[in-house]
mmCIF file of N, CA and C and ligand atoms in Angstrom:
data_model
loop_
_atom_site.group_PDB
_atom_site.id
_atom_site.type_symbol
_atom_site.label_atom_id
_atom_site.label_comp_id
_atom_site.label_asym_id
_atom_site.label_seq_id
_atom_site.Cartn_x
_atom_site.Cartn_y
_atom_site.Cartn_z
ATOM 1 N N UNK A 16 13.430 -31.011 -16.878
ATOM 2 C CA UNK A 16 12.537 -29.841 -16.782
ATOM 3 C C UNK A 16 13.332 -28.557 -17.047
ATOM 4 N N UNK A 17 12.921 -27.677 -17.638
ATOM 5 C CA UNK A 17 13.112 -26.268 -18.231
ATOM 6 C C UNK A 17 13.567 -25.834 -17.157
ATOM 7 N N UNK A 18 14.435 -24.301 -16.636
ATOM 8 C CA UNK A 18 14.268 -23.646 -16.001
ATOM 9 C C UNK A 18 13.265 -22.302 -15.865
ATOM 10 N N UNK A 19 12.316 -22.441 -16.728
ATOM 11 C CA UNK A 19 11.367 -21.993 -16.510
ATOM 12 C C UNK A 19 10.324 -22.314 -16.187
ATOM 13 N N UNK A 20 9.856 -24.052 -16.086
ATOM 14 C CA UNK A 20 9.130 -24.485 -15.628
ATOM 15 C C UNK A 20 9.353 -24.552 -14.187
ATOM 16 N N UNK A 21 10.810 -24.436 -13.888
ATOM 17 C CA UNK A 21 11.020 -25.294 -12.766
ATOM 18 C C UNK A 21 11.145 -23.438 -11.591
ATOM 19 N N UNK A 22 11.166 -22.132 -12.141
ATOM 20 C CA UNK A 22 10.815 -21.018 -11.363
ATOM 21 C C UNK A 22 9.203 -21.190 -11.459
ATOM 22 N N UNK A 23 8.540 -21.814 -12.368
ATOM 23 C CA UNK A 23 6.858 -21.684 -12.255
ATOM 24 C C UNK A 23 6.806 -22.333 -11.034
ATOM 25 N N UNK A 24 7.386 -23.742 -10.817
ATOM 26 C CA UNK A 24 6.716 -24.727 -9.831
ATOM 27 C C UNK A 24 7.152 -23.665 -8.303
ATOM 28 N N UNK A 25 8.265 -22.695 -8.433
ATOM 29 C CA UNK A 25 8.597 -22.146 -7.102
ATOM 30 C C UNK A 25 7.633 -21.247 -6.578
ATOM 31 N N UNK A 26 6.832 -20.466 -8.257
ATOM 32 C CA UNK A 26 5.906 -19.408 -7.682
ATOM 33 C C UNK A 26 4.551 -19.957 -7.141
ATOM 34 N N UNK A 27 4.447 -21.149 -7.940
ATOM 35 C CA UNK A 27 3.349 -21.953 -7.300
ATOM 36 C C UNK A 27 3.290 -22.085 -5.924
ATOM 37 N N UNK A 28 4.351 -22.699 -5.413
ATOM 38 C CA UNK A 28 4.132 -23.116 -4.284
ATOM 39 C C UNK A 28 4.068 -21.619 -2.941
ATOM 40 N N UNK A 29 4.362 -20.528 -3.650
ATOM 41 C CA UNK A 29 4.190 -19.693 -2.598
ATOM 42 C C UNK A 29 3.352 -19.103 -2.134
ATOM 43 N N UNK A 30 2.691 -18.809 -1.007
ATOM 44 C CA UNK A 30 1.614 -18.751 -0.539
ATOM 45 C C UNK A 30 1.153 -17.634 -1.377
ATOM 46 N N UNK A 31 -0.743 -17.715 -1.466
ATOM 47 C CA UNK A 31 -1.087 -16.643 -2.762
ATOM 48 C C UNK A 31 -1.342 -15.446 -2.650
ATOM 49 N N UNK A 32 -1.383 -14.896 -1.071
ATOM 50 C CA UNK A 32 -0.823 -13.801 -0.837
ATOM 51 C C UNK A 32 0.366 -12.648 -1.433
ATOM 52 N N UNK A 33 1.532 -13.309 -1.981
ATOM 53 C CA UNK A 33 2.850 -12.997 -2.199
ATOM 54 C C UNK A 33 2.606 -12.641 -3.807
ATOM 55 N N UNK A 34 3.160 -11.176 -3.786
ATOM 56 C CA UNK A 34 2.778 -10.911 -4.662
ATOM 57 C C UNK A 34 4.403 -9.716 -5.167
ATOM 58 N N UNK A 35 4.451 -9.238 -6.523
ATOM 59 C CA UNK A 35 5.146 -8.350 -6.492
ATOM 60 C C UNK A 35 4.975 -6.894 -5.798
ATOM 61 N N UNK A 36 3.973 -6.472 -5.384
ATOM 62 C CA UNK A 36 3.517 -5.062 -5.264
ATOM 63 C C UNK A 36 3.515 -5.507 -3.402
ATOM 64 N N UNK A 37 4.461 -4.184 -3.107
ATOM 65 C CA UNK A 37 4.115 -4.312 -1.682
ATOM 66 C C UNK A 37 3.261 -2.828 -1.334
ATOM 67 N N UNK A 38 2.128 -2.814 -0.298
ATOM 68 C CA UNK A 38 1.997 -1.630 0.332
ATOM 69 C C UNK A 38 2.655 -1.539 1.869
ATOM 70 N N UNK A 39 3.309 -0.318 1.433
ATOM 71 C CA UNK A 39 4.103 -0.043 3.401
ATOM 72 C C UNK A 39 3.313 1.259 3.733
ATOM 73 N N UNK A 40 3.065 0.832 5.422
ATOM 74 C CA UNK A 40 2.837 1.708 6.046
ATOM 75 C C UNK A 40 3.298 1.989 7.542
ATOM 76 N N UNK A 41 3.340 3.248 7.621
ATOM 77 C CA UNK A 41 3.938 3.807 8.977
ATOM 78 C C UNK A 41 5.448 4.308 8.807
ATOM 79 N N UNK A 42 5.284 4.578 7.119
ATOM 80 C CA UNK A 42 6.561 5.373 6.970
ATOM 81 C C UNK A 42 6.624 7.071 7.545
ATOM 82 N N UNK A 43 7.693 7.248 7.925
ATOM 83 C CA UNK A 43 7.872 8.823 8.527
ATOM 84 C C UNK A 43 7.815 9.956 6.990
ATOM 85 N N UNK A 44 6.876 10.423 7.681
ATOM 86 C CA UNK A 44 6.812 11.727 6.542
ATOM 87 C C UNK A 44 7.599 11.883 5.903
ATOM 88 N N UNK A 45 9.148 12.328 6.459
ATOM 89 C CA UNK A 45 9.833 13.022 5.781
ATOM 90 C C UNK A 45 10.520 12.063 4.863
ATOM 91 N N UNK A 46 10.519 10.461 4.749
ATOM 92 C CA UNK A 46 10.934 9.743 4.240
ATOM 93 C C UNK A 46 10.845 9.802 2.487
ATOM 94 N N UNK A 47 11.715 10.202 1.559
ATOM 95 C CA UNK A 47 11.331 10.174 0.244
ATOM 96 C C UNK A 47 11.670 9.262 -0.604
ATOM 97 N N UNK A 48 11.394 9.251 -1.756
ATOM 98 C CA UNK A 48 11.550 7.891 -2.282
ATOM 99 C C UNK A 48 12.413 7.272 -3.142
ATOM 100 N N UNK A 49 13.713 8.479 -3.061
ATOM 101 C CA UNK A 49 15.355 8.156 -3.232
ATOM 102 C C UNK A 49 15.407 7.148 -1.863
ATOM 103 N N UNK A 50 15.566 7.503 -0.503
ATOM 104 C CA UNK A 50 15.437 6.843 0.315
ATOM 105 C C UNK A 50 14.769 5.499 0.409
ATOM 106 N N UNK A 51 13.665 5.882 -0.099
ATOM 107 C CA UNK A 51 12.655 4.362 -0.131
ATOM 108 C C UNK A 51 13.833 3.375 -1.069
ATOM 109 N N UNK A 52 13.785 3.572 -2.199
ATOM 110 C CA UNK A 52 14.487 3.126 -3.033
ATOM 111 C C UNK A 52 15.967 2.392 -2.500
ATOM 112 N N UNK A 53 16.554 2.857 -2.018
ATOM 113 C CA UNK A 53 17.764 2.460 -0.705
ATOM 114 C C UNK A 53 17.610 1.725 -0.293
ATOM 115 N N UNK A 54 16.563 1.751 0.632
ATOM 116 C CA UNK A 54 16.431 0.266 1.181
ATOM 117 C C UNK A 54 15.625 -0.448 0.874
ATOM 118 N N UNK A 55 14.481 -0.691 0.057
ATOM 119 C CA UNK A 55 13.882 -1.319 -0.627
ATOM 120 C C UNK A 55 14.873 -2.100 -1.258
ATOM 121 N N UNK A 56 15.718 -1.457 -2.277
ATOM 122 C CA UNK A 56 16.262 -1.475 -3.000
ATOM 123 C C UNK A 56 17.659 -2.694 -3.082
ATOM 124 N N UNK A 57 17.648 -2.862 -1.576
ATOM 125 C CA UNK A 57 19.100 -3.565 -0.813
ATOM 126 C C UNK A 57 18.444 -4.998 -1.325
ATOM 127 N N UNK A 58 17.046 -5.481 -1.699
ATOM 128 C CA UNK A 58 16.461 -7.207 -1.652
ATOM 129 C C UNK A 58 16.125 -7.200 -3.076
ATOM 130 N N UNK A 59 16.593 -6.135 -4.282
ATOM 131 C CA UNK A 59 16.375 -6.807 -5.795
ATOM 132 C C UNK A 59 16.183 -5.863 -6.475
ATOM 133 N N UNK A 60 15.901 -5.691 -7.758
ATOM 134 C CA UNK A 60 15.380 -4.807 -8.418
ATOM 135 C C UNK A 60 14.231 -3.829 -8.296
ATOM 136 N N UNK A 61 14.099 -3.062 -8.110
ATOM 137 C CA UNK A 61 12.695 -2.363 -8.048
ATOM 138 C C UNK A 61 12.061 -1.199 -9.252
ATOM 139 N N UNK A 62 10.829 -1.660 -10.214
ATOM 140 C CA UNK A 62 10.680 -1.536 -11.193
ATOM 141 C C UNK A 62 9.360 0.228 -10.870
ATOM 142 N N UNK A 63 9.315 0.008 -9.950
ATOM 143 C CA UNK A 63 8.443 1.430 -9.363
ATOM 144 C C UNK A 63 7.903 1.387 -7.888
ATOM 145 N N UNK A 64 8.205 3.149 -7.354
ATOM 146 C CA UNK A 64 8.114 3.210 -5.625
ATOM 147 C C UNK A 64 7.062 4.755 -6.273
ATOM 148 N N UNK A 65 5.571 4.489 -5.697
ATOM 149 C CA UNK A 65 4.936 5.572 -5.729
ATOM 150 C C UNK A 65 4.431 5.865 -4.017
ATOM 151 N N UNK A 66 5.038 6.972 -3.604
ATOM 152 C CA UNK A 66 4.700 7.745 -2.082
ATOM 153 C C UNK A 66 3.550 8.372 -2.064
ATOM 154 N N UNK A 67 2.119 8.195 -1.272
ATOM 155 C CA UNK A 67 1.416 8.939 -0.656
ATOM 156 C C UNK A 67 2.134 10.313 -0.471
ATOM 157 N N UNK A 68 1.096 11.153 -1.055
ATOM 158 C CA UNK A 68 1.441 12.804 -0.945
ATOM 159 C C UNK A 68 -0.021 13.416 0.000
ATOM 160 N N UNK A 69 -1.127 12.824 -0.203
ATOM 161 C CA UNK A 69 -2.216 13.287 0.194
ATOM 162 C C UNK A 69 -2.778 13.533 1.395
ATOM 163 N N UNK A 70 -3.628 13.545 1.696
ATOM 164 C CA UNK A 70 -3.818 14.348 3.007
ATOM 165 C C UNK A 70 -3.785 12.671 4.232
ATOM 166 N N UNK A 71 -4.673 11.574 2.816
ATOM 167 C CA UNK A 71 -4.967 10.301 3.668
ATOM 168 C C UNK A 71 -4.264 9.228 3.050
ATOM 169 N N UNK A 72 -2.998 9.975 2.505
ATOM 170 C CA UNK A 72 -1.729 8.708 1.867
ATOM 171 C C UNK A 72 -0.651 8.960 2.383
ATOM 172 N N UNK A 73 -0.535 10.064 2.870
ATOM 173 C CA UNK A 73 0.715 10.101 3.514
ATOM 174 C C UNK A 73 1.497 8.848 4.583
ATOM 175 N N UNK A 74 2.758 8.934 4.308
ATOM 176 C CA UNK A 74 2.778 8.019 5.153
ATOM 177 C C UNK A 74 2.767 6.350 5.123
ATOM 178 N N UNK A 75 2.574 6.413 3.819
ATOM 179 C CA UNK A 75 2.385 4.829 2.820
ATOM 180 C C UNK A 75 3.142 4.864 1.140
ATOM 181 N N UNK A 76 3.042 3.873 0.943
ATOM 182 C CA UNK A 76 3.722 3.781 -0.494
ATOM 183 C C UNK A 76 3.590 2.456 -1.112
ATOM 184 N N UNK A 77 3.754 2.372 -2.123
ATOM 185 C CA UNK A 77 3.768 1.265 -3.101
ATOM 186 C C UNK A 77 5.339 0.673 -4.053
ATOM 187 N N UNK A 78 5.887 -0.570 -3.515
ATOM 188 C CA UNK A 78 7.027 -0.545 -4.130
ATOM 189 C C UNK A 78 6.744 -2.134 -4.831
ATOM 190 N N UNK A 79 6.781 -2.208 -6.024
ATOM 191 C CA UNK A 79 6.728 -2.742 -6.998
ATOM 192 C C UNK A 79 8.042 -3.322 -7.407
ATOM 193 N N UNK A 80 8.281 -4.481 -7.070
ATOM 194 C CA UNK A 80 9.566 -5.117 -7.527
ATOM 195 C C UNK A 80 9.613 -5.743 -9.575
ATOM 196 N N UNK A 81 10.592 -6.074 -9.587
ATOM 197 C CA UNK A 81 10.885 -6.715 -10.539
ATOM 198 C C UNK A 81 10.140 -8.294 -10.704
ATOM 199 N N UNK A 82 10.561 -8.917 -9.513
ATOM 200 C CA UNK A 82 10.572 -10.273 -9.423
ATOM 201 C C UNK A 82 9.862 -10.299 -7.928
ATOM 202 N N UNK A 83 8.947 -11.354 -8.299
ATOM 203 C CA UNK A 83 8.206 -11.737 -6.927
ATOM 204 C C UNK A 83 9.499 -12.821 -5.627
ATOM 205 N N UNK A 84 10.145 -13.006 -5.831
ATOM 206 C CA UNK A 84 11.163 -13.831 -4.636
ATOM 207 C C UNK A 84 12.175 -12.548 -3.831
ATOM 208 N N UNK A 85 12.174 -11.526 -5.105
ATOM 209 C CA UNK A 85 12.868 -10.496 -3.970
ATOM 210 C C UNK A 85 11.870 -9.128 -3.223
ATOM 211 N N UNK A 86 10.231 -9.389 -3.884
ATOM 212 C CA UNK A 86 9.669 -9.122 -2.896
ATOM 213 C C UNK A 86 9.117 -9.389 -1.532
ATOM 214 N N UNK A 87 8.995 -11.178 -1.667
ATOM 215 C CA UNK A 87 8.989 -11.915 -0.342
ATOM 216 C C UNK A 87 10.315 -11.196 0.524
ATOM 217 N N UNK A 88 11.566 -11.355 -0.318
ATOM 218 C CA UNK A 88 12.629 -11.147 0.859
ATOM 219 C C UNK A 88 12.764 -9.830 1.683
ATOM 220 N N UNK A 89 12.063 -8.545 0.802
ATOM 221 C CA UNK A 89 11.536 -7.422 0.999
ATOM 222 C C UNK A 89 10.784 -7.338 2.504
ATOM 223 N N UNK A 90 9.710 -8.315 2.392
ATOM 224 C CA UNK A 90 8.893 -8.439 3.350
ATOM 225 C C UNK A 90 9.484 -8.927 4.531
ATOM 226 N N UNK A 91 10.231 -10.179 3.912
ATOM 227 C CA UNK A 91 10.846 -11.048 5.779
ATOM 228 C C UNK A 91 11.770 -10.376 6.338
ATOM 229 N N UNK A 92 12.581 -9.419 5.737
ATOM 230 C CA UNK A 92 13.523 -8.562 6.687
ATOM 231 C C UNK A 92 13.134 -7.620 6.873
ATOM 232 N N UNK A 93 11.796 -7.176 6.491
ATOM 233 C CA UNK A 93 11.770 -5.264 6.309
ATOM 234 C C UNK A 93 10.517 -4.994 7.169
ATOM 235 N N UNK A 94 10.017 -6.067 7.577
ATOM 236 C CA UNK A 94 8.203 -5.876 8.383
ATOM 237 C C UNK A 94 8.793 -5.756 9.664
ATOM 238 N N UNK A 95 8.298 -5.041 10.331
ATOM 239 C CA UNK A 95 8.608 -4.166 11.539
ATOM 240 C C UNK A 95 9.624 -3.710 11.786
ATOM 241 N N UNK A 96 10.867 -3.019 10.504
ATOM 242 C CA UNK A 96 12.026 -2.660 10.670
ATOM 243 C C UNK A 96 11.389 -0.975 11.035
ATOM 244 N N UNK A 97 12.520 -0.840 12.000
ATOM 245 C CA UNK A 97 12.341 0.977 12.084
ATOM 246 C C UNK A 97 13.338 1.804 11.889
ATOM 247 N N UNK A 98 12.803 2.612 11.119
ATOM 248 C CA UNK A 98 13.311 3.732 10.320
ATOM 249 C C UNK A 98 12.920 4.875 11.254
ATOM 250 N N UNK A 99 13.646 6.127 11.585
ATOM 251 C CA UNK A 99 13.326 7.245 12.422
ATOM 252 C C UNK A 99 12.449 7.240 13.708
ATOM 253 N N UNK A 100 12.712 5.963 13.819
ATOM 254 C CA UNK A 100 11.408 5.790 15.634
ATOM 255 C C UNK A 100 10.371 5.234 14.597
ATOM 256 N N UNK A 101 10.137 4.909 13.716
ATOM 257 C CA UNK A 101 8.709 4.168 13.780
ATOM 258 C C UNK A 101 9.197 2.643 12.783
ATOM 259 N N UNK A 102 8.253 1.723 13.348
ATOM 260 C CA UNK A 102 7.719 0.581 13.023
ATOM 261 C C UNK A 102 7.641 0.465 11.308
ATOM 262 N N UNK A 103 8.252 -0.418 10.724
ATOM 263 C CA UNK A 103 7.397 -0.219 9.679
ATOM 264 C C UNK A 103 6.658 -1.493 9.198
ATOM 265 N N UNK A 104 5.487 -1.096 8.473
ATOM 266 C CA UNK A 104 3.927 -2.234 8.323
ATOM 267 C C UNK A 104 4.278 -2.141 6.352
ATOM 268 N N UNK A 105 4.422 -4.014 6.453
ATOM 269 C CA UNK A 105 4.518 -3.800 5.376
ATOM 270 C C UNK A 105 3.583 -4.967 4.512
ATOM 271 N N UNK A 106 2.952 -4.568 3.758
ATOM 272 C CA UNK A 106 1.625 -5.607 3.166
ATOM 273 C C UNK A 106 2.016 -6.268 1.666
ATOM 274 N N UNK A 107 1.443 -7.375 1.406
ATOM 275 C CA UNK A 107 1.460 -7.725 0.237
ATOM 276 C C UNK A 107 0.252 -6.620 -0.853
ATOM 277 N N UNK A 108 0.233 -5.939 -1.582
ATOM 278 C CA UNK A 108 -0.438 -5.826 -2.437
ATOM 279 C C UNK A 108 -1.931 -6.363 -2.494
ATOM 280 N N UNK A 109 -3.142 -5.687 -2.299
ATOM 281 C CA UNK A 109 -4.648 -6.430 -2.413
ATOM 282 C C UNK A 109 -5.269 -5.569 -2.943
ATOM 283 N N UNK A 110 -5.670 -5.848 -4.191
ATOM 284 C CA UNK A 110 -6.312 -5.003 -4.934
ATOM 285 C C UNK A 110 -7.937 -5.131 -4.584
ATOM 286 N N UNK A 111 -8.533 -5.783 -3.629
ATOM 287 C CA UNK A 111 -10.000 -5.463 -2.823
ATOM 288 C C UNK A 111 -9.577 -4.760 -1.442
ATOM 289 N N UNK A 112 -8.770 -5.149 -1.509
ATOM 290 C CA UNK A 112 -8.888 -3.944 0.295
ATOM 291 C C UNK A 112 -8.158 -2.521 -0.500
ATOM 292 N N UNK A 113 -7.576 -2.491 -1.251
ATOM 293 C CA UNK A 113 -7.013 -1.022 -2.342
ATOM 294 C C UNK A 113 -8.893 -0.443 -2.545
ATOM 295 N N UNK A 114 -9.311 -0.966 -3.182
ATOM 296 C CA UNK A 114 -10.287 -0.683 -3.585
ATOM 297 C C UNK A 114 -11.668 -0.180 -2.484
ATOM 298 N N UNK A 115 -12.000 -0.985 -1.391
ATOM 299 C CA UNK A 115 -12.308 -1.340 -0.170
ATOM 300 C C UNK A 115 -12.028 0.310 -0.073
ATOM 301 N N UNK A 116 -11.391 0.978 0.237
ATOM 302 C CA UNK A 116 -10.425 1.932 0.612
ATOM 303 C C UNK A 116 -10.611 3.241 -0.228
ATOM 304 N N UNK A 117 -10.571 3.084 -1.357
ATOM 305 C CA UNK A 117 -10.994 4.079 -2.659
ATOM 306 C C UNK A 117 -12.196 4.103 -1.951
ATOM 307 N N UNK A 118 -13.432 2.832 -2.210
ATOM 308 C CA UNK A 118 -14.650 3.403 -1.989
ATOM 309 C C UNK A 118 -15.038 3.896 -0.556
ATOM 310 N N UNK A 119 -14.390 3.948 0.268
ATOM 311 C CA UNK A 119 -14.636 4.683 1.374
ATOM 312 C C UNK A 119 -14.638 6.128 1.163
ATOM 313 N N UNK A 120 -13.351 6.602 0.717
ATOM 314 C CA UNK A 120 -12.787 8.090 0.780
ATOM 315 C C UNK A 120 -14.181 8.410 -0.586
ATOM 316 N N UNK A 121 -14.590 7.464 -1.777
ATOM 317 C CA UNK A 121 -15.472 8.236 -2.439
ATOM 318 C C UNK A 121 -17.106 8.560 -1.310
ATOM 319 N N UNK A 122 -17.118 8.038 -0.752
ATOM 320 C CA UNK A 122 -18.173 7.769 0.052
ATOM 321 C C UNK A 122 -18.348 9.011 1.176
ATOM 322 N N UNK A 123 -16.799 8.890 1.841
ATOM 323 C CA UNK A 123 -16.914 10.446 2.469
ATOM 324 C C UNK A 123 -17.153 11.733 1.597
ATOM 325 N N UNK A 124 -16.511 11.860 0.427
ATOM 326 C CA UNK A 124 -16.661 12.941 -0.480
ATOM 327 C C UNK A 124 -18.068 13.054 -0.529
ATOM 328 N N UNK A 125 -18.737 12.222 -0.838
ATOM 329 C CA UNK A 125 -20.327 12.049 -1.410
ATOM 330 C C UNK A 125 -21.010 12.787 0.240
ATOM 331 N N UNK A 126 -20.879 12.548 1.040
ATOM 332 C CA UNK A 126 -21.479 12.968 1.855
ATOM 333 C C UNK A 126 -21.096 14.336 2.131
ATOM 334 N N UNK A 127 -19.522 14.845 1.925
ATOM 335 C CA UNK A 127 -19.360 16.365 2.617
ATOM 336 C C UNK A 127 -19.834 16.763 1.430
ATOM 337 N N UNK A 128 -20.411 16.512 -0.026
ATOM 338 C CA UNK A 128 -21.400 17.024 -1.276
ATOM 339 C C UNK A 128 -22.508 17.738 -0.564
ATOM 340 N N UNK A 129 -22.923 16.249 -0.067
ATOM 341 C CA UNK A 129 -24.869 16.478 0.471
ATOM 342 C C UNK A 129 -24.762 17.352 1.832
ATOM 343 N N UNK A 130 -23.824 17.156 2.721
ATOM 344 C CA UNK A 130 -24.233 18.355 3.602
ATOM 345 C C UNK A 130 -23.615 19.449 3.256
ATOM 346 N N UNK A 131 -22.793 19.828 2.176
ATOM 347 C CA UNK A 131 -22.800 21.459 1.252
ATOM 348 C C UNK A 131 -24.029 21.757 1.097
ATOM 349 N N UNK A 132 -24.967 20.801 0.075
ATOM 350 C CA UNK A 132 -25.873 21.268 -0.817
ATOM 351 C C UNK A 132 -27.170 21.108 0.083
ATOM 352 N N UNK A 133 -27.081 19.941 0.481
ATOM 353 C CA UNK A 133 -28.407 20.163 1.468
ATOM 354 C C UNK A 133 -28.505 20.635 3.159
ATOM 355 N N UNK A 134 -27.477 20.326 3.638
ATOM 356 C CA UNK A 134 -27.435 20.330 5.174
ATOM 357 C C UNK A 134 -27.955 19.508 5.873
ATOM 358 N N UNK A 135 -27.327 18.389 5.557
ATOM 359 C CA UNK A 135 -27.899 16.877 5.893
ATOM 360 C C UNK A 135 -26.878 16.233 6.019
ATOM 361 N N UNK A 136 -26.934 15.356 7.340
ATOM 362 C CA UNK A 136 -26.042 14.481 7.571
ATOM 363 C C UNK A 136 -26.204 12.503 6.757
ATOM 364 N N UNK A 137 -25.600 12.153 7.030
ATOM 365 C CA UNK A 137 -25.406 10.713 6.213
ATOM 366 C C UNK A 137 -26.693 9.664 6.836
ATOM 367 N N UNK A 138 -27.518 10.279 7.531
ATOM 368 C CA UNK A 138 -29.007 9.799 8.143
ATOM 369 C C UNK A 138 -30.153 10.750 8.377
ATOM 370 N N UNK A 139 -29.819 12.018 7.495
ATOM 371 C CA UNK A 139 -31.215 12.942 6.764
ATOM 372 C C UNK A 139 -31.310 13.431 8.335
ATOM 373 N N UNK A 140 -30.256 13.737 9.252
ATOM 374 C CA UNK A 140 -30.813 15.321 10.447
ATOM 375 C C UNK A 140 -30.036 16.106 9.541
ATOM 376 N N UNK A 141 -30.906 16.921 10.177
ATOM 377 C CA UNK A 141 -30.337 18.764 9.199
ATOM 378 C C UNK A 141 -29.210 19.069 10.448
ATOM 379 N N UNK A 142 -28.392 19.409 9.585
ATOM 380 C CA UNK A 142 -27.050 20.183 10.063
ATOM 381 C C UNK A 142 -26.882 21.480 9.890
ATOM 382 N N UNK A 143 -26.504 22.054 10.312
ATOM 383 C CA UNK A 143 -26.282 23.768 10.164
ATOM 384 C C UNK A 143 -25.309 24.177 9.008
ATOM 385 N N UNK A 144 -25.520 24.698 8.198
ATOM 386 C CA UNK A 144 -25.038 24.856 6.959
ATOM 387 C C UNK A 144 -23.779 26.054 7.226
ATOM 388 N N UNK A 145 -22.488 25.731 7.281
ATOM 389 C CA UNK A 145 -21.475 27.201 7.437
ATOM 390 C C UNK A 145 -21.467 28.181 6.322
HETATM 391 N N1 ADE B 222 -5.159 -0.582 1.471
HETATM 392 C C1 ADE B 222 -5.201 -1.179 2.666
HETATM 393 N N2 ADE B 222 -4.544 -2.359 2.665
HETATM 394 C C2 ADE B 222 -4.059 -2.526 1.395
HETATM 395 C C3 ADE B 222 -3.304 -3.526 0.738
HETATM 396 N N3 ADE B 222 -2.892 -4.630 1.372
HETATM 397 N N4 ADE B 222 -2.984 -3.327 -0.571
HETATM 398 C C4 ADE B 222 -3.402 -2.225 -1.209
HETATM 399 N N5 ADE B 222 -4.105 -1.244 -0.661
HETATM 400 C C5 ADE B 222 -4.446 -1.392 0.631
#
């Protein structure tokens, strides 16, 4: 067998969760992503680290490895490691709970729209318009 067949049969067998893209959360603000990169950086290659800047990303990030085996290893030493007093939460990548998530925050927008324009809350009582 190839050695490329024989890294297929390894990715196979790993649970299908495991993915290259990790999301972390409960990073400390001031944490940037030279830093991220550091220690991320200590379990393989890392091909992109994008940091929450926003009002409801802060505090999270996306680090994108090279290779899916040194993002597992990412995960088994680095999930509940703490950095500056906090915990850190670190996820495999899910592009329905990513999404899940988008459509929420569009959902709040849509509503602080309608009580601008109408003065209506998200079940039609009138709200006081500032
Ligand atoms: N938002 C919440 N959980 C997530 C996950 N695991 N991956 C991507 N975005 C998320």
């Amino acid at each position: 067998m190839s050695a490329a067949m024989q890294r297929n049969d390894r990715v196979r067998r790993l649970p299908p969760e495991v993915n290259r893209v990790l999301y972390v959360r409960n990073l400390p603000f001031s944490m940037s992503a030279e830093e991220l990169y550091a220690l991320f950086g200590k379990y393989g290659a890392i091909r992109q680290i994008r940091v929450g800047n926003s009002k409801d990303t802060r505090g999270t990030a996306y680090i994108v490895y090279e290779d899916i085996f040194d993002a597992k290893t990412a995960v088994d030493h680095l999930s509940g490691f703490n950095v500056q007093n906090r915990y850190l939460i670190i996820l495999y990548y899910n592009s329905t709970r990513h999404k899940t998530k988008v459509g929420l925050k569009d959902q709040e927008a849509e509503l602080r729209r309608m009580q601008e324009k109408h003065g209506v809350d998200g079940e039609q009582h009138a709200t006081k318009k500032k």
